[in-house]
mmCIF file of C-alpha atoms and ligand atoms in Angstrom:
data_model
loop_
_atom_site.group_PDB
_atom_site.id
_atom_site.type_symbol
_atom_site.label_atom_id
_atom_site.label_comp_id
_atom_site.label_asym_id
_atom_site.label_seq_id
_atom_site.Cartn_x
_atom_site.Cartn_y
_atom_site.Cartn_z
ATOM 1 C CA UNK V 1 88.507 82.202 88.471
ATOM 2 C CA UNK V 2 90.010 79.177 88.512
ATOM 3 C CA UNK V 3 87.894 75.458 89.848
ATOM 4 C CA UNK V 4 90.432 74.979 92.738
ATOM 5 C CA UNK V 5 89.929 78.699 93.715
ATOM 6 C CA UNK V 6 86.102 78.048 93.568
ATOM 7 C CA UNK V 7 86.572 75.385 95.558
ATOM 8 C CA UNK V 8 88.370 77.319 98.008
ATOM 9 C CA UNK V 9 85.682 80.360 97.840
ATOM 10 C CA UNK V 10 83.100 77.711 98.715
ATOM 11 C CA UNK V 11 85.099 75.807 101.278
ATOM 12 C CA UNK V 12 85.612 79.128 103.284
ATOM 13 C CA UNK V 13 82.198 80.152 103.414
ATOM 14 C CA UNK V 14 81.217 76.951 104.251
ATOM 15 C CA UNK V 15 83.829 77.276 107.318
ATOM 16 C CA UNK V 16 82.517 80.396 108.622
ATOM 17 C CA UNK V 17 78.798 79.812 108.200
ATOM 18 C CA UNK V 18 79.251 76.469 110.272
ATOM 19 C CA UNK V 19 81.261 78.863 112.941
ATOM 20 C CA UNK V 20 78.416 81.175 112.769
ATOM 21 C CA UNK V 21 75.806 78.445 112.969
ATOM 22 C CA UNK V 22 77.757 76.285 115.894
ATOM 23 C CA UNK V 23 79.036 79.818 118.169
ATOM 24 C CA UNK V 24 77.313 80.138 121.506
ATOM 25 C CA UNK V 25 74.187 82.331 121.471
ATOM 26 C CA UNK V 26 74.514 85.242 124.019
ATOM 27 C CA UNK V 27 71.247 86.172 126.214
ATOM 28 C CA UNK V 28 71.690 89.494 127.315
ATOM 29 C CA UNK V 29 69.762 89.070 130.466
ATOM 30 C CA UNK V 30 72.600 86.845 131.793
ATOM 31 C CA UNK V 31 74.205 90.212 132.421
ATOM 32 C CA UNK V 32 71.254 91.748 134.470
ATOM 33 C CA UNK V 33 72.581 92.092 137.802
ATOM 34 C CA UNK V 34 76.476 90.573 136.855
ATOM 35 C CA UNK V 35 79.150 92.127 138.988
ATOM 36 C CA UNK V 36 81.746 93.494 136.804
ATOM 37 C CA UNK V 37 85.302 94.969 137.139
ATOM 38 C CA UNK V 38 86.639 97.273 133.495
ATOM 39 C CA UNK V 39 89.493 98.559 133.726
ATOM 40 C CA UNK V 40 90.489 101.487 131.491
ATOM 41 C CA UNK V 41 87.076 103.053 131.591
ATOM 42 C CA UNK V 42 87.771 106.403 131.914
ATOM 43 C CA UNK V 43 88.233 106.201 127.737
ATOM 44 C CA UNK V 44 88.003 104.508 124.793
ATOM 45 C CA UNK V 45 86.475 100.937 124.551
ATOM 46 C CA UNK V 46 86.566 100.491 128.257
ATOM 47 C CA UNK V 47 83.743 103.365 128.608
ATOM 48 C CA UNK V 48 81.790 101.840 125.792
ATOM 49 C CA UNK V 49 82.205 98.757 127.732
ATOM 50 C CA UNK V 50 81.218 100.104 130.712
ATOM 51 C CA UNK V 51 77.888 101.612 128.784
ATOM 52 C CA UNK V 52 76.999 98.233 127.482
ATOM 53 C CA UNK V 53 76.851 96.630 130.534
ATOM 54 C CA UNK V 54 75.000 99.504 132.074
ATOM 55 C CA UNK V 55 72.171 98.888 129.333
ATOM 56 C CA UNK V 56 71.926 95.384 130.595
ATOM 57 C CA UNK V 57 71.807 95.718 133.612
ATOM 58 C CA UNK V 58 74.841 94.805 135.153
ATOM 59 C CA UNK V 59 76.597 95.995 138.387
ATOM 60 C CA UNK V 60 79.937 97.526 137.429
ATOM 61 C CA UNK V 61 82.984 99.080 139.133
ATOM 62 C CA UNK V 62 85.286 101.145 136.670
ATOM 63 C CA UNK V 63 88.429 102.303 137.241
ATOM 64 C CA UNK V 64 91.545 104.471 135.422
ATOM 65 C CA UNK V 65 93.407 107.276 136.934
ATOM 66 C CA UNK V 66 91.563 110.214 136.036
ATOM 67 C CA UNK V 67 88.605 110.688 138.897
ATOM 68 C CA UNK V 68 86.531 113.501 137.357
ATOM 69 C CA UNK V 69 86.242 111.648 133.813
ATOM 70 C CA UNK V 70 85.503 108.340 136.141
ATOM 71 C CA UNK V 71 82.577 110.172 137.694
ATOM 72 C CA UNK V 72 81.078 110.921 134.460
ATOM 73 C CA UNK V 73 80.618 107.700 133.034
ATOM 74 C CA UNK V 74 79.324 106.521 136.226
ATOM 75 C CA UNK V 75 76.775 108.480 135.735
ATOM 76 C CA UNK V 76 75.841 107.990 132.644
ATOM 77 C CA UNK V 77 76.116 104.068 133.562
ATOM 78 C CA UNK V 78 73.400 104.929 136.210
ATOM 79 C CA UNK V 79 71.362 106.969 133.435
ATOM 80 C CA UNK V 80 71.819 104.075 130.983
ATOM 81 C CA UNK V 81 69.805 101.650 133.212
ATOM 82 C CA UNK V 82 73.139 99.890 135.344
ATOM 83 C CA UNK V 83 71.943 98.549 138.593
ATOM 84 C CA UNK V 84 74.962 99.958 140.349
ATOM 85 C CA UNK V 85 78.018 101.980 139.192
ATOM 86 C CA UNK V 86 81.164 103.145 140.992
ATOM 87 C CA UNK V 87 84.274 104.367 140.526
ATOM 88 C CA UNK V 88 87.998 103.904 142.141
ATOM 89 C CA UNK V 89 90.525 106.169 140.507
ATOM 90 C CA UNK V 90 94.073 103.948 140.575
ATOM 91 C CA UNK V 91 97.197 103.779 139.006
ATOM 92 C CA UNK V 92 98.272 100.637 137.648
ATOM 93 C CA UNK V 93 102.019 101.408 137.412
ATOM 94 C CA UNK V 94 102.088 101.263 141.294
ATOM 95 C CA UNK V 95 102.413 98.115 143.399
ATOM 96 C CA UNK V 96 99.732 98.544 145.556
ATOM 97 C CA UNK V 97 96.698 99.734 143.073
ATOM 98 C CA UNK V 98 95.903 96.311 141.112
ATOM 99 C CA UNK V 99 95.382 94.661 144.231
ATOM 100 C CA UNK V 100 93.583 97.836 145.829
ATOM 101 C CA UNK V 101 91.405 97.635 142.838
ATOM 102 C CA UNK V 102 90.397 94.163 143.040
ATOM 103 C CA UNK V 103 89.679 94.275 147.194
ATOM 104 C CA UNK V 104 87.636 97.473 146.522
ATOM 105 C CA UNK V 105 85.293 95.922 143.856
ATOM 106 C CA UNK V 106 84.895 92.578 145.734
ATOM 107 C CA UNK V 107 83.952 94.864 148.461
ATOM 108 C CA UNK V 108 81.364 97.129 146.912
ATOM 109 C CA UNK V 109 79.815 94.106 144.603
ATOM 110 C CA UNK V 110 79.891 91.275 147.018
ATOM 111 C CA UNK V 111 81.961 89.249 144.611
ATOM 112 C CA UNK V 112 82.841 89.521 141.139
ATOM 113 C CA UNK V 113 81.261 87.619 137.683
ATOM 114 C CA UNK V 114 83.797 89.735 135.123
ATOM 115 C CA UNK V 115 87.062 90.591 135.502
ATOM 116 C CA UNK V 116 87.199 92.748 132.088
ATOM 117 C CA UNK V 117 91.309 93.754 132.011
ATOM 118 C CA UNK V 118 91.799 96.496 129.216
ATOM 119 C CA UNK V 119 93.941 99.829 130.281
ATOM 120 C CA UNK V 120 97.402 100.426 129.072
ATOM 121 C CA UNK V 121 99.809 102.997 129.599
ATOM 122 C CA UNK V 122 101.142 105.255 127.087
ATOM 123 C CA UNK V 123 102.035 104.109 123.658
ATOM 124 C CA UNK V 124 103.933 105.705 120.709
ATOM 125 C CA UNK V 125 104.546 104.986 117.187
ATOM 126 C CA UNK V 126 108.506 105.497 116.560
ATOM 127 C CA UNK V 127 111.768 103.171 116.608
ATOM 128 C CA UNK V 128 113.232 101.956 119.937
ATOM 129 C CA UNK V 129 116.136 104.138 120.845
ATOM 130 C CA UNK V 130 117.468 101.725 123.718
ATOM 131 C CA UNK V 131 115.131 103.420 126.311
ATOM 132 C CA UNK V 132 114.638 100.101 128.880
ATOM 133 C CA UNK V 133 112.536 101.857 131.492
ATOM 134 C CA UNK V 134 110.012 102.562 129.055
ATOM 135 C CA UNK V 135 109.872 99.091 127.994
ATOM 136 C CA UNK V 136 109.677 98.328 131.932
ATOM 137 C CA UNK V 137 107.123 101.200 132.453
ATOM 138 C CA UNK V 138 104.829 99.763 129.701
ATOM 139 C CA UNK V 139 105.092 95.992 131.112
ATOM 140 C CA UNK V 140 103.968 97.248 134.798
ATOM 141 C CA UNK V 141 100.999 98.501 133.202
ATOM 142 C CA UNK V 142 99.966 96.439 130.282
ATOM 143 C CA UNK V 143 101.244 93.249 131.683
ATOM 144 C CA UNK V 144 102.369 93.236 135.137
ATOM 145 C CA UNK V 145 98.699 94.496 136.785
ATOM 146 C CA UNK V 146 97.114 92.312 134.881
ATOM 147 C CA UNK V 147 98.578 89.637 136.062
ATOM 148 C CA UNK V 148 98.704 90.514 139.780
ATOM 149 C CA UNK V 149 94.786 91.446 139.590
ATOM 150 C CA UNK V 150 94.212 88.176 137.985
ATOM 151 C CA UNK V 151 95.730 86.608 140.399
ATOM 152 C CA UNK V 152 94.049 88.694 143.344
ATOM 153 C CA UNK V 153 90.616 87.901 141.639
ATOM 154 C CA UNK V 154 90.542 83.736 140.616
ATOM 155 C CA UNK V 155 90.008 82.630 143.867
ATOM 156 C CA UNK V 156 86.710 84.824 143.969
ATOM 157 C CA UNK V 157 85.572 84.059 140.224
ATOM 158 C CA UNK V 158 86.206 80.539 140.717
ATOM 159 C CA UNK V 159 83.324 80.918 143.281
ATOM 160 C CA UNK V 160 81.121 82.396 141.049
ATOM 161 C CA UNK V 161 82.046 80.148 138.236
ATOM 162 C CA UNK V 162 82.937 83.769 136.188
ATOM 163 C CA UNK V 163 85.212 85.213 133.480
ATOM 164 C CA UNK V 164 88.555 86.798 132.665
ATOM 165 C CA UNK V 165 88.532 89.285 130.194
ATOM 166 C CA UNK V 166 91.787 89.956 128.258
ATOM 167 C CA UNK V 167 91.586 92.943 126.099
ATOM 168 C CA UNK V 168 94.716 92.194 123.756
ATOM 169 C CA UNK V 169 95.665 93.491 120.087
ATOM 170 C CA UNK V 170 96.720 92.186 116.583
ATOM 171 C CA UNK V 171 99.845 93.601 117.992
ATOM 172 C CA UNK V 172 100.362 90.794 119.955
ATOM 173 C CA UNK V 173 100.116 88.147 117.554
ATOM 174 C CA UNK V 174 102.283 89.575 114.596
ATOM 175 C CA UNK V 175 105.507 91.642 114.643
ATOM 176 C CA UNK V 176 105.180 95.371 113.923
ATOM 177 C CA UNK V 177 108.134 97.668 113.902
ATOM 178 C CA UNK V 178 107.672 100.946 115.620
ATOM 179 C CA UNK V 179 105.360 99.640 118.495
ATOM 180 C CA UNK V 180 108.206 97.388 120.110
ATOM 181 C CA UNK V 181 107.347 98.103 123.993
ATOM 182 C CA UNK V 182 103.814 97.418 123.286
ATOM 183 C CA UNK V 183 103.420 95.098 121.114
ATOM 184 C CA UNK V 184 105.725 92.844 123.664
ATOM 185 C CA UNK V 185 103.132 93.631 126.452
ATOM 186 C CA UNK V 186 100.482 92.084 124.362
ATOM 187 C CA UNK V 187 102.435 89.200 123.006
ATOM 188 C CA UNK V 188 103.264 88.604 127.340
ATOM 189 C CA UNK V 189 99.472 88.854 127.735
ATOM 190 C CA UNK V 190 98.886 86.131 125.018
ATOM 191 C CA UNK V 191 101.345 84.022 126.440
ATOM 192 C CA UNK V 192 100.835 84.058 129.878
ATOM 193 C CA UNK V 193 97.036 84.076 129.782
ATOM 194 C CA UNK V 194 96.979 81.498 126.758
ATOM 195 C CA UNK V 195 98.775 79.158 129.372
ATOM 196 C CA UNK V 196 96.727 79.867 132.277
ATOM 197 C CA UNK V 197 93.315 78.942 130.197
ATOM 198 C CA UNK V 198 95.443 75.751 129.628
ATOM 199 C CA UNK V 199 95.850 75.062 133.663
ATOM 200 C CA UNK V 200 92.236 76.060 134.386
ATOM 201 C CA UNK V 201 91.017 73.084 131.971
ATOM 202 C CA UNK V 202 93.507 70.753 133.559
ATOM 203 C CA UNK V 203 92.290 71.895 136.836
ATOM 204 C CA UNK V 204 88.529 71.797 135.876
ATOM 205 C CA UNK V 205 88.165 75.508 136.870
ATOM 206 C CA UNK V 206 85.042 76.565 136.063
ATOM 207 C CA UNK V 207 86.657 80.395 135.427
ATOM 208 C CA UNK V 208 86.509 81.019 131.902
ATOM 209 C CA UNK V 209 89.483 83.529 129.915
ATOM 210 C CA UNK V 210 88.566 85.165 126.860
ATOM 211 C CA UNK V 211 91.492 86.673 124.806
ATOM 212 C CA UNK V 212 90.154 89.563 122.793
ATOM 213 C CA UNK V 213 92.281 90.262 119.716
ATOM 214 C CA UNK V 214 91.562 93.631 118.238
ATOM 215 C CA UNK V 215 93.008 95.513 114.636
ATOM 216 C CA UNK V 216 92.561 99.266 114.510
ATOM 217 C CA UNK V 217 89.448 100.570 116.628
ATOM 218 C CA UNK V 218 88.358 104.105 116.078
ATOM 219 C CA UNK V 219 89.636 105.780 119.942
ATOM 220 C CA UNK V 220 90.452 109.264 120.315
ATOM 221 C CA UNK V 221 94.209 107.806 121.303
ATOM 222 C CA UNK V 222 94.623 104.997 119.027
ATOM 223 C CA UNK V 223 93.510 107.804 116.313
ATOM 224 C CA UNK V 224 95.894 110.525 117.520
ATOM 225 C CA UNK V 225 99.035 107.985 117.541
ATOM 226 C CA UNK V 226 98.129 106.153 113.962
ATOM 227 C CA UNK V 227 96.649 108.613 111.662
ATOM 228 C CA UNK V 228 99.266 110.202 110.456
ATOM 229 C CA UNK V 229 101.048 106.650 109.693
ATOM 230 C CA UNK V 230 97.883 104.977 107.873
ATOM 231 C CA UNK V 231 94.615 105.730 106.691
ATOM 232 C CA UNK V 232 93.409 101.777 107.062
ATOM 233 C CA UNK V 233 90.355 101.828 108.887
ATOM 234 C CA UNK V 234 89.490 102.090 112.283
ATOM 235 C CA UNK V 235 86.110 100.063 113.470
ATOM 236 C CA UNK V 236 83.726 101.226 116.114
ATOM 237 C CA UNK V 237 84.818 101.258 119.654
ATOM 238 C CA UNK V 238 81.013 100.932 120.651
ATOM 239 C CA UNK V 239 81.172 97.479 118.316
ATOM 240 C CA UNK V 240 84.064 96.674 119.564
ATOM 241 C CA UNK V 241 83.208 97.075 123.371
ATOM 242 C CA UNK V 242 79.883 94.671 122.544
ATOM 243 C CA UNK V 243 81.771 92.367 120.676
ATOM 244 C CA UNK V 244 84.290 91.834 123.940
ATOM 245 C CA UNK V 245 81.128 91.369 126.468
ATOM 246 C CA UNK V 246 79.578 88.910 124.117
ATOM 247 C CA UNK V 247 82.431 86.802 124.033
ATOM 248 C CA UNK V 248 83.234 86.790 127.957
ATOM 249 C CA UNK V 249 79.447 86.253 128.252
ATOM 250 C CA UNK V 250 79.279 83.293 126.380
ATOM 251 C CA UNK V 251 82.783 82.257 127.750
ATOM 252 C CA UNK V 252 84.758 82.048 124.265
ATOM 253 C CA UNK V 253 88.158 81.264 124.175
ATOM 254 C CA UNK V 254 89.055 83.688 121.691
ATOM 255 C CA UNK V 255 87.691 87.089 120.068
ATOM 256 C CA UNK V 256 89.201 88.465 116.372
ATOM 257 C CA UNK V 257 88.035 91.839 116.049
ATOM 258 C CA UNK V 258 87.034 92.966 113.086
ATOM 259 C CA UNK V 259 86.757 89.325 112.118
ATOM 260 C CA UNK V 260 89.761 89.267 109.266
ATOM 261 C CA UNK V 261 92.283 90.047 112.088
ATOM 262 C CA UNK V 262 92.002 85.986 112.011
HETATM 263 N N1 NAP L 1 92.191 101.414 119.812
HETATM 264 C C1 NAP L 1 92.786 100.515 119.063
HETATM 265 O O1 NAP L 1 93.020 100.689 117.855
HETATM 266 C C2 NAP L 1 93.193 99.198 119.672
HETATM 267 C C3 NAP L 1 93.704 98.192 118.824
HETATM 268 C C4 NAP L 1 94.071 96.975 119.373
HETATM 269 C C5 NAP L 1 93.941 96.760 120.745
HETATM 270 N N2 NAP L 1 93.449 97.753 121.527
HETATM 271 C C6 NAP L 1 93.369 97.484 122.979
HETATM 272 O O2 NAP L 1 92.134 97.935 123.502
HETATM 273 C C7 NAP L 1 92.314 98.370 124.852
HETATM 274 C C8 NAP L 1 91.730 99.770 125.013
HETATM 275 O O3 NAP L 1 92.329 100.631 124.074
HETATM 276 P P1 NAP L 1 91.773 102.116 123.847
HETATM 277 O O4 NAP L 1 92.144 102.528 122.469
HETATM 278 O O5 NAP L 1 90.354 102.184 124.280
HETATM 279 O O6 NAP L 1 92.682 102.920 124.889
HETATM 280 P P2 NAP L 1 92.482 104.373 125.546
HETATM 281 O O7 NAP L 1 91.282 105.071 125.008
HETATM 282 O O8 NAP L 1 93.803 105.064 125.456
HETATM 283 O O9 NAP L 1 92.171 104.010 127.069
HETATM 284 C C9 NAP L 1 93.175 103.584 127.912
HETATM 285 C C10 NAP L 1 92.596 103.531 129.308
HETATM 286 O O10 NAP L 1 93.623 103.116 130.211
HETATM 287 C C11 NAP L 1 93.678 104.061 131.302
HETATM 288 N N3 NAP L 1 95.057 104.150 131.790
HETATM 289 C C12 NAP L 1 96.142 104.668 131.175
HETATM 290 N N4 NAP L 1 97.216 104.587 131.978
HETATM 291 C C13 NAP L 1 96.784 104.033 133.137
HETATM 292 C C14 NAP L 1 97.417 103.717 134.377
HETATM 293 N N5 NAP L 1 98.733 103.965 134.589
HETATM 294 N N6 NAP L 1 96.684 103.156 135.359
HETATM 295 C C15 NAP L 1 95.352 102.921 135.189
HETATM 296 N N7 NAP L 1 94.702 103.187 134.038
HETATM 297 C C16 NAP L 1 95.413 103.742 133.030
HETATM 298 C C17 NAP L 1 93.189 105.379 130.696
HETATM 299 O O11 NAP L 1 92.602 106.234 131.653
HETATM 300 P P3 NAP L 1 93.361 107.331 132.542
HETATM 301 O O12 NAP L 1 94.174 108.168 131.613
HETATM 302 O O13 NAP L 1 92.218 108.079 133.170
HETATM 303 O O14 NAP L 1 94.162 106.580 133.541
HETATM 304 C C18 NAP L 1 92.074 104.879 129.781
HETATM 305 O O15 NAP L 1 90.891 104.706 130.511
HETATM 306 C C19 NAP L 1 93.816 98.305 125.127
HETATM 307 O O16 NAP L 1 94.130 97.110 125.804
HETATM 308 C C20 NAP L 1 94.423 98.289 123.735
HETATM 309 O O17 NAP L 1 95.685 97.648 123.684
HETATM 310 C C21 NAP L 1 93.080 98.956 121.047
#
């Protein structure tokens, strides 16, 4: 090895033990009793999400489409120790459901802490054959409803002095062929929430956003779509799902998940 790649070694592990040593500590009890809102909790990392903040505590509303799966992991939210759990089974390629959503949880929590925005629609993994209403489909869902539910909710979290959640992907910060429709929803969710952080600081807003960026996590849909393509790994969604609550907790700007994604 050469000195100036020592040097470099060195310098870099210098970096990230001074981000390690200088990162907000997270005190789990902060989330006893917070009123949450996950969307896209019927699978994946939203469930694990929604278990994690059962175990502390935390009052959550989940929602997804599919009501039967929803009223499983409510349960086993109430079985994991969550001080309330409820469901609202809603589509978020309608007009009407993101706001629906929102009103409903405000309703049954008294207010909201976390607005925790994760679902998408259905993805897949070929070239774009000039199909614009899937493009459309995907930014209604991905993009679109987040948005509108964002906007429905900062009013309400800037009372509580809470936290946007943006669950976005690697996908959104680098090119990748194949993915076009979604990978443009999660660049639009980078963009348009990366500016709104901005205008909350100029504002003073004491509502914090959190932009989550995640690589390859090991769902049942992500797995079905990519394995035949790769055989990279795929990290935890449980890890994952803890990682995301830590950082909306502590109110950092930005998550990289696993941490080379950076
Ligand atoms: N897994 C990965 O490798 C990976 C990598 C990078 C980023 N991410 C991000 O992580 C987040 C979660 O991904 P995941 O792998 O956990 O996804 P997932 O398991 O496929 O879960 C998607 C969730 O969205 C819900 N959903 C789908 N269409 C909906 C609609 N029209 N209206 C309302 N809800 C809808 C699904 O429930 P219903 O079917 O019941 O509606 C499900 O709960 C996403 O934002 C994704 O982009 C994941």
């Amino acid at each position: 090895m050469t000195s100036l790649a020592k040097v470099l070694m060195v310098s870099l592990c210098v970096i990230y033990l001074a981000l390690q040593w200088t990162s907000p500590t997270f005190d789990p009890e902060s989330l006893r009793g917070a009123r949450v809102l996950v969307t896209g909790a019927s699978s994946g990392i939203g469930e694990q999400m929604a278990y994690h903040y059962a175990r502390f505590g935390a009052q959550v509303v989940i929602t997804a489409r599919r009501e039967k799966v929803l009223q499983q992991v409510v349960e086993k939210c109430l079985s994991l120790g969550a001080q309330k759990a409820v469901y609202i089974a809603a589509d978020m390629s309608t007009d009407a459901d993101p706001d629906r959503v929102v009103d409903f949880a405000l309703e049954e929590l008294g207010g909201l802490d976390y607005l925790v925005l994760n679902h998408i629609g259905p993805s897949y993994i070929r070239m774009w054959d000039g199909d614009h209403e899937q493009v459309q489909q995907l930014m209604k869902i991905n993009f679109h409803s987040y948005v509108q539910m964002a906007g429905r909710a900062l009013p309400f979290l800037e009372r509580t002095g809470g936290a946007l959640v943006v669950v976005s992907s690697v996908g959104g910060r680098v090119n990748t062929p194949c993915v076009a429709p979604y990978t443009s929803t999660k660049f639009a969710l980078n963009g348009f929430f990366g500016s709104l952080r901005h205008e909350l600081v100029m504002k003073r807003s004491n509502v914090s956003i959190s932009i989550c960026t995640l690589g390859l996590i090991d769902t049942a849909s992500a797995m079905k779509h990519v394995r035949e393509f790769t055989d990279m790994p795929a990290y935890p969604a449980a890890d994952a799902a803890l990682n995301i609550i830590i950082t909306g907790a502590t109110r950092q700007r930005e998550l990289f998940y696993p941490w080379f994604t950076q």
